[in-house]
Amino acid sequence: MTMQKNVRLRLFSNLVILYMLLALGWWSFLLFTKNRDAFIAKAELQKLVMIANQEIANDAAFLQTPIYQDYLRKYNRQEWMIMGEALVFAIILVIGIWFINRGYNQQVQAAQQSRNFLLSITHELKSPLASIQLVLETLQKRQLKEDQIKKLSKNALKDTNRLTTLVNDLLLAARVETAYQPHVETLRLDQLLETLIEKMKQFHPSAHFEFRQNQEEIFLEGDRTGITSVALNLLENAVKYSSAQPAIITTLHQKQNTIWIEFSDNGIGIPDPEKLKVFNRFYRIGNEDTRQTKGTGLGLYIVHQIIKAHEGTISIKDNVPKGTIFTITLPA
Ligand code: ADP
């Protein structure tokens, strides 16, 4: 749906809502006045009858009669009824409007996310494919020296890795959504994290990685592939959304039945309103047209799903002086 159509639809539904609220107010007012007129007419008639029958002497005496008191009670009761019903109706209407608005906003957000996803996935798939194709064409057409061939194939290999990671992420995201069952085994979590951090050091020699733990051996009943994916996603993000000299500290500690893993970086940080949203599927901060970094918005979604499947939690807080800390808790 185009933006303009959206705005028009929104305007139209707001007008309908406004009309309904005004109509409700108008009908309540009308009922009030009709009810009052009926009460006055009925009392007036009764008074005339009673004066004619010489049951009462004057107007003031009529106000004391049980029959007038009864009319008055009924009239008051009806007034309260009208007010109560109008209130209930208005509350229901407002709740309904709130639900409709929420649904509408969710739809708009989902559409924006799908658009972002399509844009980024197209870019992410096309650019490595294009460069692999270019390398292969060059190799086919030209006689190159050995070191040139080495350099080109190294680049092509890098792009192939990028594509593999992307395809794996897409498959994993589809799997965690529908059929992810952690393949549980006893893991030496400290060793697993240490190995992954060593791997990260090799891939990102300019980044500073540190690993801290509060006790020698920390065991986790968990899925090796899943936990590996969680750690790699968070570590890769820490590098990707960082300053020129990323400093990434991973802390692992256990206290009684809970294991804490913290990944802290000195990067660009995540603003408060985005802290929960980044776990949504395809969600990326900012706009696809202006964003510098590459990605699909699937990483943190996958991380969250895997942690949930392990009955753990994940949260985000700001690092000091800048950057982000992801904290994971898992049952030991
Ligand atoms: P992707 O990295 O593919 O965009 P993710 O799901 O991994 O997707 O991350 C979602 C968004 O959260 C990112 O686009 C980025 O804006 C933000 N983000 C994730 N990790 C960090 C981090 N360590 N520092 C700052 N921003 C981050």
CSV table of C-alpha atoms and ligand atoms in Angstrom, one decimal:
chain,number,residue,atom,x,y,z
A,1,MET,CA,0.0,0.0,0.0
A,2,THR,CA,1.4,3.4,-0.9
A,3,MET,CA,2.1,6.0,1.8
A,4,GLN,CA,-0.6,8.3,0.4
A,5,LYS,CA,-3.2,5.6,0.5
A,6,ASN,CA,-2.2,4.9,4.1
A,7,VAL,CA,-2.6,8.5,5.1
A,8,ARG,CA,-6.0,8.7,3.4
A,9,LEU,CA,-7.3,5.5,5.0
A,10,ARG,CA,-6.0,6.8,8.4
A,11,LEU,CA,-7.8,10.1,7.9
A,12,PHE,CA,-11.0,8.4,6.9
A,13,SER,CA,-11.0,6.0,9.9
A,14,ASN,CA,-10.3,8.9,12.3
A,15,LEU,CA,-13.2,10.8,10.8
A,16,VAL,CA,-15.5,7.8,11.3
A,17,ILE,CA,-14.3,7.4,14.9
A,18,LEU,CA,-14.9,11.1,15.5
A,19,TYR,CA,-18.4,10.9,14.0
A,20,MET,CA,-19.2,7.9,16.3
A,21,LEU,CA,-18.0,9.7,19.4
A,22,LEU,CA,-19.9,12.8,18.5
A,23,ALA,CA,-23.0,10.8,17.7
A,24,LEU,CA,-22.7,9.0,21.0
A,25,GLY,CA,-22.5,12.4,22.8
A,26,TRP,CA,-25.5,13.8,20.9
A,27,TRP,CA,-27.7,10.7,21.5
A,28,SER,CA,-26.9,10.8,25.2
A,29,PHE,CA,-27.8,14.5,25.4
A,30,LEU,CA,-31.0,13.9,23.5
A,31,LEU,CA,-32.0,11.0,25.7
A,32,PHE,CA,-31.3,13.2,28.8
A,33,THR,CA,-33.5,16.0,27.6
A,34,LYS,CA,-36.3,13.7,26.4
A,35,ASN,CA,-36.3,11.9,29.7
A,36,ARG,CA,-36.4,15.2,31.6
A,37,ASP,CA,-39.3,16.5,29.4
A,38,ALA,CA,-41.3,13.3,30.0
A,39,PHE,CA,-40.8,13.5,33.7
A,40,ILE,CA,-41.9,17.2,33.8
A,41,ALA,CA,-45.0,16.5,31.6
A,42,LYS,CA,-46.0,13.4,33.7
A,43,ALA,CA,-45.6,15.3,37.0
A,44,GLU,CA,-47.4,18.3,35.7
A,45,LEU,CA,-50.4,16.2,34.5
A,46,GLN,CA,-50.5,14.3,37.8
A,47,LYS,CA,-50.5,17.6,39.7
A,48,LEU,CA,-53.4,19.0,37.7
A,49,VAL,CA,-55.4,15.9,38.3
A,50,MET,CA,-54.7,16.0,42.0
A,51,ILE,CA,-55.6,19.7,42.2
A,52,ALA,CA,-58.8,19.1,40.3
A,53,ASN,CA,-59.7,16.2,42.7
A,54,GLN,CA,-58.8,18.6,45.6
A,55,GLU,CA,-56.3,16.0,46.9
A,56,ILE,CA,-53.8,18.8,47.2
A,57,ALA,CA,-54.1,22.6,47.8
A,58,ASN,CA,-51.1,24.0,45.8
A,59,ASP,CA,-47.9,23.3,43.9
A,60,ALA,CA,-45.7,23.1,47.0
A,61,ALA,CA,-47.9,20.4,48.5
A,62,PHE,CA,-47.6,18.3,45.3
A,63,LEU,CA,-43.8,18.1,45.8
A,64,GLN,CA,-44.4,16.3,49.1
A,65,THR,CA,-46.7,13.7,47.8
A,66,PRO,CA,-45.5,10.1,47.6
A,67,ILE,CA,-46.5,9.9,43.9
A,68,TYR,CA,-44.2,12.8,43.0
A,69,GLN,CA,-41.4,11.3,45.1
A,70,ASP,CA,-41.8,8.1,43.2
A,71,TYR,CA,-41.7,9.9,39.8
A,72,LEU,CA,-38.6,11.7,41.0
A,73,ARG,CA,-36.8,8.5,42.1
A,74,LYS,CA,-37.6,6.8,38.7
A,75,TYR,CA,-36.4,9.9,36.8
A,76,ASN,CA,-33.1,10.0,38.7
A,77,ARG,CA,-32.6,6.3,38.2
A,78,GLN,CA,-33.1,6.7,34.5
A,79,GLU,CA,-30.7,9.5,34.3
A,80,TRP,CA,-28.0,7.4,36.0
A,81,MET,CA,-28.8,4.5,33.6
A,82,ILE,CA,-28.3,6.7,30.6
A,83,MET,CA,-25.1,8.1,31.9
A,84,GLY,CA,-23.8,4.6,32.8
A,85,GLU,CA,-24.7,3.1,29.4
A,86,ALA,CA,-23.1,6.0,27.6
A,87,LEU,CA,-20.0,5.6,29.6
A,88,VAL,CA,-19.8,1.8,29.0
A,89,PHE,CA,-20.4,2.4,25.3
A,90,ALA,CA,-17.7,5.1,25.2
A,91,ILE,CA,-15.2,2.9,27.0
A,92,ILE,CA,-15.9,0.0,24.7
A,93,LEU,CA,-15.5,2.3,21.7
A,94,VAL,CA,-12.2,3.7,23.0
A,95,ILE,CA,-10.8,0.2,23.6
A,96,GLY,CA,-11.9,-0.9,20.2
A,97,ILE,CA,-10.2,2.1,18.6
A,98,TRP,CA,-7.1,1.4,20.6
A,99,PHE,CA,-7.0,-2.2,19.3
A,100,ILE,CA,-7.6,-1.1,15.7
A,101,ASN,CA,-4.8,1.5,16.0
A,102,ARG,CA,-2.4,-1.0,17.5
A,103,GLY,CA,-3.1,-3.5,14.7
A,104,TYR,CA,-2.7,-0.8,12.1
A,105,ASN,CA,0.6,0.3,13.5
A,106,GLN,CA,1.8,-3.3,13.7
A,107,GLN,CA,0.9,-3.8,10.1
A,108,VAL,CA,2.7,-0.7,9.0
A,109,GLN,CA,5.8,-1.7,11.0
A,110,ALA,CA,5.7,-5.3,9.6
A,111,ALA,CA,5.4,-3.9,6.0
A,112,GLN,CA,8.4,-1.6,6.7
A,113,GLN,CA,10.4,-4.5,8.1
A,114,SER,CA,9.6,-6.7,5.1
A,115,ARG,CA,10.7,-3.9,2.8
A,116,ASN,CA,13.9,-3.5,4.7
A,117,PHE,CA,14.5,-7.2,4.6
A,118,LEU,CA,13.9,-7.4,0.9
A,119,LEU,CA,16.2,-4.5,0.2
A,120,SER,CA,19.0,-5.8,2.4
A,121,ILE,CA,18.6,-9.4,1.3
A,122,THR,CA,18.8,-8.4,-2.3
A,123,HIS,CA,21.9,-6.5,-1.7
A,124,GLU,CA,23.4,-9.1,0.5
A,125,LEU,CA,22.8,-11.9,-2.1
A,126,LYS,CA,23.6,-9.9,-5.2
A,127,SER,CA,26.9,-8.2,-4.2
A,128,PRO,CA,28.9,-11.3,-3.3
A,129,LEU,CA,27.5,-13.2,-6.3
A,130,ALA,CA,28.4,-10.3,-8.6
A,131,SER,CA,32.0,-10.2,-7.3
A,132,ILE,CA,32.4,-14.0,-7.5
A,133,GLN,CA,31.1,-13.8,-11.1
A,134,LEU,CA,33.6,-11.1,-11.9
A,135,VAL,CA,36.5,-13.1,-10.4
A,136,LEU,CA,35.6,-16.2,-12.4
A,137,GLU,CA,35.2,-14.2,-15.6
A,138,THR,CA,38.6,-12.6,-15.1
A,139,LEU,CA,40.2,-15.9,-14.4
A,140,GLN,CA,38.7,-17.3,-17.6
A,141,LYS,CA,39.6,-14.5,-19.9
A,142,ARG,CA,43.0,-13.4,-18.7
A,143,GLN,CA,46.3,-15.1,-18.1
A,144,LEU,CA,47.2,-14.0,-14.6
A,145,LYS,CA,50.3,-14.5,-12.4
A,146,GLU,CA,50.1,-16.9,-9.6
A,147,ASP,CA,49.9,-14.2,-6.8
A,148,GLN,CA,47.1,-12.4,-8.7
A,149,ILE,CA,45.2,-15.6,-9.0
A,150,LYS,CA,45.7,-16.2,-5.3
A,151,LYS,CA,44.5,-12.8,-4.4
A,152,LEU,CA,41.4,-13.1,-6.6
A,153,SER,CA,40.5,-16.5,-5.3
A,154,LYS,CA,40.9,-15.3,-1.7
A,155,ASN,CA,38.4,-12.6,-2.4
A,156,ALA,CA,36.0,-15.0,-4.0
A,157,LEU,CA,36.3,-17.3,-1.1
A,158,LYS,CA,35.5,-14.5,1.3
A,159,ASP,CA,32.4,-13.7,-0.7
A,160,THR,CA,31.4,-17.4,-0.7
A,161,ASN,CA,31.8,-17.4,3.0
A,162,ARG,CA,29.5,-14.4,3.3
A,163,LEU,CA,26.9,-16.1,1.2
A,164,THR,CA,27.1,-19.3,3.2
A,165,THR,CA,26.6,-17.3,6.4
A,166,LEU,CA,23.7,-15.6,5.0
A,167,VAL,CA,22.0,-18.7,3.7
A,168,ASN,CA,22.7,-20.4,7.0
A,169,ASP,CA,21.1,-17.5,8.9
A,170,LEU,CA,18.0,-17.6,6.7
A,171,LEU,CA,17.7,-21.4,7.2
A,172,LEU,CA,18.3,-21.1,10.9
A,173,ALA,CA,15.8,-18.3,11.2
A,174,ALA,CA,13.2,-20.4,9.5
A,175,ARG,CA,14.0,-23.3,11.7
A,176,VAL,CA,14.0,-21.5,15.0
A,177,GLU,CA,10.6,-20.2,14.2
A,178,THR,CA,9.0,-23.6,13.5
A,179,ALA,CA,11.0,-26.6,14.5
A,180,TYR,CA,14.0,-25.7,16.6
A,181,GLN,CA,14.6,-28.3,19.3
A,182,PRO,CA,17.9,-27.8,21.1
A,183,HIS,CA,20.1,-30.9,20.7
A,184,VAL,CA,21.1,-30.9,24.4
A,185,GLU,CA,24.5,-32.2,25.5
A,186,THR,CA,26.9,-31.3,28.4
A,187,LEU,CA,29.1,-28.4,27.2
A,188,ARG,CA,32.2,-26.9,28.7
A,189,LEU,CA,30.9,-23.4,28.1
A,190,ASP,CA,34.2,-21.7,29.0
A,191,GLN,CA,36.1,-23.8,26.5
A,192,LEU,CA,33.5,-23.3,23.8
A,193,LEU,CA,33.6,-19.5,24.3
A,194,GLU,CA,37.4,-19.3,24.4
A,195,THR,CA,37.6,-21.2,21.1
A,196,LEU,CA,35.1,-18.9,19.4
A,197,ILE,CA,36.9,-15.8,20.7
A,198,GLU,CA,40.2,-17.2,19.3
A,199,LYS,CA,38.5,-17.6,16.0
A,200,MET,CA,37.2,-14.1,16.1
A,201,LYS,CA,40.7,-12.8,16.9
A,202,GLN,CA,42.0,-14.4,13.7
A,203,PHE,CA,39.2,-12.9,11.6
A,204,HIS,CA,39.5,-9.5,13.1
A,205,PRO,CA,43.1,-8.8,14.0
A,206,SER,CA,42.5,-5.1,14.6
A,207,ALA,CA,39.9,-5.7,17.3
A,208,HIS,CA,40.8,-6.4,20.9
A,209,PHE,CA,39.1,-9.4,22.4
A,210,GLU,CA,39.2,-10.4,26.0
A,211,PHE,CA,37.7,-13.3,27.9
A,212,ARG,CA,37.0,-13.4,31.7
A,213,GLN,CA,35.5,-16.1,33.8
A,214,ASN,CA,34.9,-16.4,37.5
A,215,GLN,CA,35.6,-20.1,37.9
A,216,GLU,CA,37.6,-22.8,36.2
A,217,GLU,CA,35.0,-25.0,34.6
A,218,ILE,CA,31.5,-24.0,33.7
A,219,PHE,CA,29.2,-26.6,32.3
A,220,LEU,CA,26.0,-26.1,30.4
A,221,GLU,CA,23.3,-28.5,29.3
A,222,GLY,CA,22.8,-26.9,25.9
A,223,ASP,CA,22.9,-27.2,22.1
A,224,ARG,CA,26.4,-26.7,20.8
A,225,THR,CA,25.3,-25.4,17.4
A,226,GLY,CA,22.8,-23.0,18.9
A,227,ILE,CA,25.1,-21.6,21.6
A,228,THR,CA,27.8,-21.2,19.0
A,229,SER,CA,25.5,-19.3,16.8
A,230,VAL,CA,24.5,-17.0,19.7
A,231,ALA,CA,28.0,-16.2,20.6
A,232,LEU,CA,29.2,-15.7,17.1
A,233,ASN,CA,26.3,-13.4,16.2
A,234,LEU,CA,26.9,-11.2,19.3
A,235,LEU,CA,30.6,-11.1,18.8
A,236,GLU,CA,30.3,-10.3,15.1
A,237,ASN,CA,27.8,-7.5,15.9
A,238,ALA,CA,30.1,-6.1,18.5
A,239,VAL,CA,32.8,-5.8,15.8
A,240,LYS,CA,30.4,-4.6,13.1
A,241,TYR,CA,28.7,-1.9,15.1
A,242,SER,CA,31.9,-0.5,16.6
A,243,SER,CA,34.4,2.3,16.5
A,244,ALA,CA,37.7,2.0,14.7
A,245,GLN,CA,39.2,0.1,17.6
A,246,PRO,CA,36.7,-2.4,18.9
A,247,ALA,CA,37.3,-3.6,22.4
A,248,ILE,CA,35.1,-6.6,23.1
A,249,ILE,CA,35.0,-8.2,26.5
A,250,THR,CA,33.2,-11.5,27.1
A,251,THR,CA,32.5,-12.4,30.7
A,252,LEU,CA,31.3,-15.7,31.9
A,253,HIS,CA,30.3,-16.5,35.4
A,254,GLN,CA,28.2,-18.9,37.4
A,255,LYS,CA,26.4,-18.3,40.7
A,256,GLN,CA,24.5,-21.3,42.1
A,257,ASN,CA,22.1,-22.4,39.4
A,258,THR,CA,22.5,-19.5,36.9
A,259,ILE,CA,25.1,-18.9,34.3
A,260,TRP,CA,25.7,-15.3,33.1
A,261,ILE,CA,27.4,-14.4,29.8
A,262,GLU,CA,28.1,-10.8,29.1
A,263,PHE,CA,29.3,-9.4,25.7
A,264,SER,CA,30.3,-5.8,26.0
A,265,ASP,CA,31.6,-3.5,23.3
A,266,ASN,CA,32.7,0.1,22.9
A,267,GLY,CA,30.6,0.6,19.7
A,268,ILE,CA,27.9,2.9,18.6
A,269,GLY,CA,25.4,1.7,21.2
A,270,ILE,CA,21.7,1.0,21.0
A,271,PRO,CA,19.2,3.8,21.9
A,272,ASP,CA,16.7,2.9,24.6
A,273,PRO,CA,13.6,2.8,22.4
A,274,GLU,CA,15.4,0.3,20.1
A,275,LYS,CA,16.6,-2.0,22.9
A,276,LEU,CA,13.6,-4.4,22.7
A,277,LYS,CA,12.9,-3.9,19.0
A,278,VAL,CA,16.3,-5.2,17.8
A,279,PHE,CA,15.2,-8.8,18.7
A,280,ASN,CA,12.4,-8.6,16.2
A,281,ARG,CA,12.8,-10.5,12.9
A,282,PHE,CA,14.3,-8.4,10.1
A,283,TYR,CA,14.5,-5.4,12.5
A,284,ARG,CA,17.5,-3.1,11.8
A,285,ILE,CA,18.0,0.3,13.4
A,286,GLY,CA,17.7,3.2,10.9
A,287,ASN,CA,16.7,3.1,7.3
A,288,GLU,CA,17.9,0.7,4.6
A,289,ASP,CA,18.4,3.5,2.1
A,290,THR,CA,20.9,5.4,4.3
A,291,ARG,CA,22.5,2.6,6.4
A,292,GLN,CA,26.2,1.9,6.1
A,293,THR,CA,26.5,-1.6,7.6
A,294,LYS,CA,25.4,-4.8,5.9
A,295,GLY,CA,23.0,-7.2,7.5
A,296,THR,CA,19.6,-8.8,7.5
A,297,GLY,CA,18.2,-8.1,10.9
A,298,LEU,CA,18.0,-11.8,11.5
A,299,GLY,CA,21.0,-12.2,13.9
A,300,LEU,CA,19.5,-11.0,17.2
A,301,TYR,CA,16.1,-12.7,16.3
A,302,ILE,CA,17.9,-16.0,16.0
A,303,VAL,CA,19.9,-15.3,19.2
A,304,HIS,CA,16.7,-14.6,21.1
A,305,GLN,CA,14.9,-17.7,19.9
A,306,ILE,CA,17.8,-19.9,20.8
A,307,ILE,CA,18.2,-18.4,24.2
A,308,LYS,CA,14.4,-18.8,24.8
A,309,ALA,CA,14.6,-22.5,23.7
A,310,HIS,CA,17.3,-22.9,26.4
A,311,GLU,CA,14.9,-21.3,29.0
A,312,GLY,CA,17.3,-18.4,29.4
A,313,THR,CA,16.9,-14.6,29.0
A,314,ILE,CA,18.7,-11.9,27.1
A,315,SER,CA,18.8,-8.2,27.7
A,316,ILE,CA,20.6,-5.1,26.6
A,317,LYS,CA,22.1,-2.2,28.6
A,318,ASP,CA,24.4,0.7,27.8
A,319,ASN,CA,28.1,0.3,28.3
A,320,VAL,CA,30.2,3.1,29.9
A,321,PRO,CA,31.4,5.5,28.5
A,322,LYS,CA,29.9,4.1,25.3
A,323,GLY,CA,28.8,0.9,23.6
A,324,THR,CA,26.5,-2.0,24.4
A,325,ILE,CA,26.3,-4.9,26.8
A,326,PHE,CA,24.3,-8.0,26.0
A,327,THR,CA,23.6,-10.1,29.1
A,328,ILE,CA,22.4,-13.7,28.8
A,329,THR,CA,21.3,-15.8,31.7
A,330,LEU,CA,21.0,-19.6,31.4
A,331,PRO,CA,20.0,-22.2,33.9
A,332,ALA,CA,23.1,-24.2,34.9
B,1,ADP,P1,22.0,-7.2,11.4
B,1,ADP,O1,23.3,-7.1,12.1
B,1,ADP,O2,22.0,-8.2,10.3
B,1,ADP,O3,21.4,-5.9,11.1
B,1,ADP,P2,20.9,-8.1,14.0
B,1,ADP,O4,19.6,-8.8,14.3
B,1,ADP,O5,22.1,-8.9,14.4
B,1,ADP,O6,20.9,-7.8,12.4
B,1,ADP,O7,20.9,-6.7,14.7
B,1,ADP,C1,19.8,-5.9,14.6
B,1,ADP,C2,20.2,-4.4,14.8
B,1,ADP,O8,20.6,-4.2,16.1
B,1,ADP,C3,21.4,-4.1,13.9
B,1,ADP,O9,20.9,-3.6,12.6
B,1,ADP,C4,22.0,-2.9,14.7
B,1,ADP,O10,21.4,-1.7,14.3
B,1,ADP,C5,21.7,-3.2,16.1
B,1,ADP,N1,22.8,-3.9,16.8
B,1,ADP,C6,23.0,-5.2,17.0
B,1,ADP,N2,24.1,-5.4,17.8
B,1,ADP,C7,24.6,-4.2,18.1
B,1,ADP,C8,25.7,-3.7,18.8
B,1,ADP,N3,26.6,-4.5,19.5
B,1,ADP,N4,25.9,-2.4,18.9
B,1,ADP,C9,25.1,-1.5,18.3
B,1,ADP,N5,24.0,-1.9,17.6
B,1,ADP,C10,23.8,-3.2,17.5
